[in-house]
Short mmCIF file of C-alpha atoms in Angstrom, two decimals:
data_model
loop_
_atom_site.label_atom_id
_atom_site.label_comp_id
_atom_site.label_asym_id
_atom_site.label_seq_id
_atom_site.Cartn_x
_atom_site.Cartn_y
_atom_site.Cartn_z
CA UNK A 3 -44.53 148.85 -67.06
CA UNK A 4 -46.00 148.89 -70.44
CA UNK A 5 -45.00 151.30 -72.80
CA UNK A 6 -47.46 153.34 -75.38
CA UNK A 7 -47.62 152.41 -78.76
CA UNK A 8 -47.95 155.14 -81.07
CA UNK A 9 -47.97 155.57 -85.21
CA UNK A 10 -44.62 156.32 -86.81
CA UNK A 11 -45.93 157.75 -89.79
CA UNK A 12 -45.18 155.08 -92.30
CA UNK A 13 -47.00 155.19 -96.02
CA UNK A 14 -46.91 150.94 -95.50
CA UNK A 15 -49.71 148.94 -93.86
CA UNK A 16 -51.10 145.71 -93.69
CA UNK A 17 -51.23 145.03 -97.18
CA UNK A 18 -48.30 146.24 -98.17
CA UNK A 19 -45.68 144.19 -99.65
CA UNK A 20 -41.82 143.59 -99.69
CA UNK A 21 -42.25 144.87 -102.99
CA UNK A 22 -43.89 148.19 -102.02
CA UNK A 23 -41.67 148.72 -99.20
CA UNK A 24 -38.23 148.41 -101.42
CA UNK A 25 -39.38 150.15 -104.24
CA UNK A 26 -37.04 152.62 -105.59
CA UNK A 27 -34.25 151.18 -103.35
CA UNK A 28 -30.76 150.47 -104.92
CA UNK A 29 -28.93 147.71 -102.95
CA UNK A 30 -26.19 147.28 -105.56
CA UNK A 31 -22.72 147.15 -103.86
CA UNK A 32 -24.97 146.60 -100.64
CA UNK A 33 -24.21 142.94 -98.38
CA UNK A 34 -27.73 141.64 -96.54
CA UNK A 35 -27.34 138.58 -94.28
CA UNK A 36 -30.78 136.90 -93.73
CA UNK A 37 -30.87 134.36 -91.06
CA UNK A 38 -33.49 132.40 -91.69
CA UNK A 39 -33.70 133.09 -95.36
CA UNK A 40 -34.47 130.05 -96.66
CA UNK A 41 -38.04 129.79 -95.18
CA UNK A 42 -41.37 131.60 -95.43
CA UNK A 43 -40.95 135.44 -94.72
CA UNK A 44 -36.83 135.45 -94.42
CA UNK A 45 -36.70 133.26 -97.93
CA UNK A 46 -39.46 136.04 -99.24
CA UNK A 47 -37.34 138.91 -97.73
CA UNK A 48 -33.97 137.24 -99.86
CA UNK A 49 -36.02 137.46 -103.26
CA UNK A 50 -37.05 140.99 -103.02
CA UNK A 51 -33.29 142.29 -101.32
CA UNK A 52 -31.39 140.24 -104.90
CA UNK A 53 -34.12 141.90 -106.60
CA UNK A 54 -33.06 145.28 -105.11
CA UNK A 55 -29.67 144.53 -106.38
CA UNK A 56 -27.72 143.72 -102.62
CA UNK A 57 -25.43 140.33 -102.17
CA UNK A 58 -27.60 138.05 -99.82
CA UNK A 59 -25.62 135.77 -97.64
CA UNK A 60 -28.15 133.53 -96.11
CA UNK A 61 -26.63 131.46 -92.97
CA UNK A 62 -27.98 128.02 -92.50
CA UNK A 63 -27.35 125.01 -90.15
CA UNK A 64 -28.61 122.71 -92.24
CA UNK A 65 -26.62 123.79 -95.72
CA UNK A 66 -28.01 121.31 -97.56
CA UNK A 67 -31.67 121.78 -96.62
CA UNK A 68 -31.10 125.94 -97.19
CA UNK A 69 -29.96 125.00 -100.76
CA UNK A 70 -33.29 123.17 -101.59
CA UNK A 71 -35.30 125.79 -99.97
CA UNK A 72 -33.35 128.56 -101.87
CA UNK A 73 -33.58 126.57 -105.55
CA UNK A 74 -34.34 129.15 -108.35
CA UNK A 75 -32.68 132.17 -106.36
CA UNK A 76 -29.76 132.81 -108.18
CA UNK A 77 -26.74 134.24 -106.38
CA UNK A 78 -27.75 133.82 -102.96
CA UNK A 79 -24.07 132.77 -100.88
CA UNK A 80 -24.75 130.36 -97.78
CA UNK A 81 -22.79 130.14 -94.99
CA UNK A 82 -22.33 127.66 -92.26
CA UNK A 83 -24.28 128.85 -88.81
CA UNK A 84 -25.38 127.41 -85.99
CA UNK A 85 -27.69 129.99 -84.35
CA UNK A 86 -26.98 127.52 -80.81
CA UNK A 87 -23.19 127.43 -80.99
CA UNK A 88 -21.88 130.88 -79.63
CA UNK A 89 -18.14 129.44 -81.55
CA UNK A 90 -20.36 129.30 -84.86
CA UNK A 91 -21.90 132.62 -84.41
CA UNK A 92 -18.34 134.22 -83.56
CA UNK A 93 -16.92 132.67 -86.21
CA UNK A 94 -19.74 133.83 -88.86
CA UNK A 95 -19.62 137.54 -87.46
CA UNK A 96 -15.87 137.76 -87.91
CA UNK A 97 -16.02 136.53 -91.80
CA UNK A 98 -18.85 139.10 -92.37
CA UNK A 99 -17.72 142.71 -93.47
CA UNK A 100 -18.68 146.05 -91.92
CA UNK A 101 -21.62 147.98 -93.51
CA UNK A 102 -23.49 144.98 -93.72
CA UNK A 103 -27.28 145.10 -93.71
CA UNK A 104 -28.73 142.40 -91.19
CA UNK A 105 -32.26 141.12 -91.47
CA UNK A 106 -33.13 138.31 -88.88
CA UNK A 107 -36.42 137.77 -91.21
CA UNK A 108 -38.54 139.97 -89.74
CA UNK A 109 -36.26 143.29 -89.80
CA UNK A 110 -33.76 144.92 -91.46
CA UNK A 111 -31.39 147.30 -89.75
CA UNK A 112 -27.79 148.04 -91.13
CA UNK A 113 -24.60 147.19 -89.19
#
């Protein structure tokens, strides 16, 4: 059964931007892992989260390929993850530290 959609009250809308959204936001000290950060929205979400001041790790299967896509971001870390190996997920999780905000490139929730 469907469930009713209603307004939560947000000051953001259709045209507003990463920019607008994170603006006035401090992310210094803060750690955001984007996974799929190194294309269209997740690479436009790991511009404006460096530019809030947060460490963006950015896991990638294809390291190389990430690194291309990611050229002219400065201090973005990439890490090795396979998003279809449960072993490569595990092992990603475990190296990544509590507190840690978590976008999948769409949305950001914290740890």
């Amino acid at each position: 059964m469907p469930s009713e959609q209603a307004p939560i009250g947000s000051p953001f809308g259709p045209a507003s931007t990463a920019e607008d959204v994170i603006q006035g936001v401090d992310l210094t000290g803060k750690t955001a892992i984007v996974t799929g950060g190194y294309s269209g929205i997740g690479r436009e979400a790991v511009r404006v989260l460096l530019g809030a001041g947060a460490k963006v790790i950015v896991p990638a299967r294809n390291i190389e390929k990430a690194q291309q896509a990611l050229a002219g971001l400065d201090g973005v870390q990439l890490e090795a993850m396979d998003l279809m190996d449960p072993v490569s997920i595990d092992a990603f999780a475990k190296a990544s530290s509590p507190g840690t905000i978590r976008s999948t490139s769409s949305s950001i929730a914290p740890a």
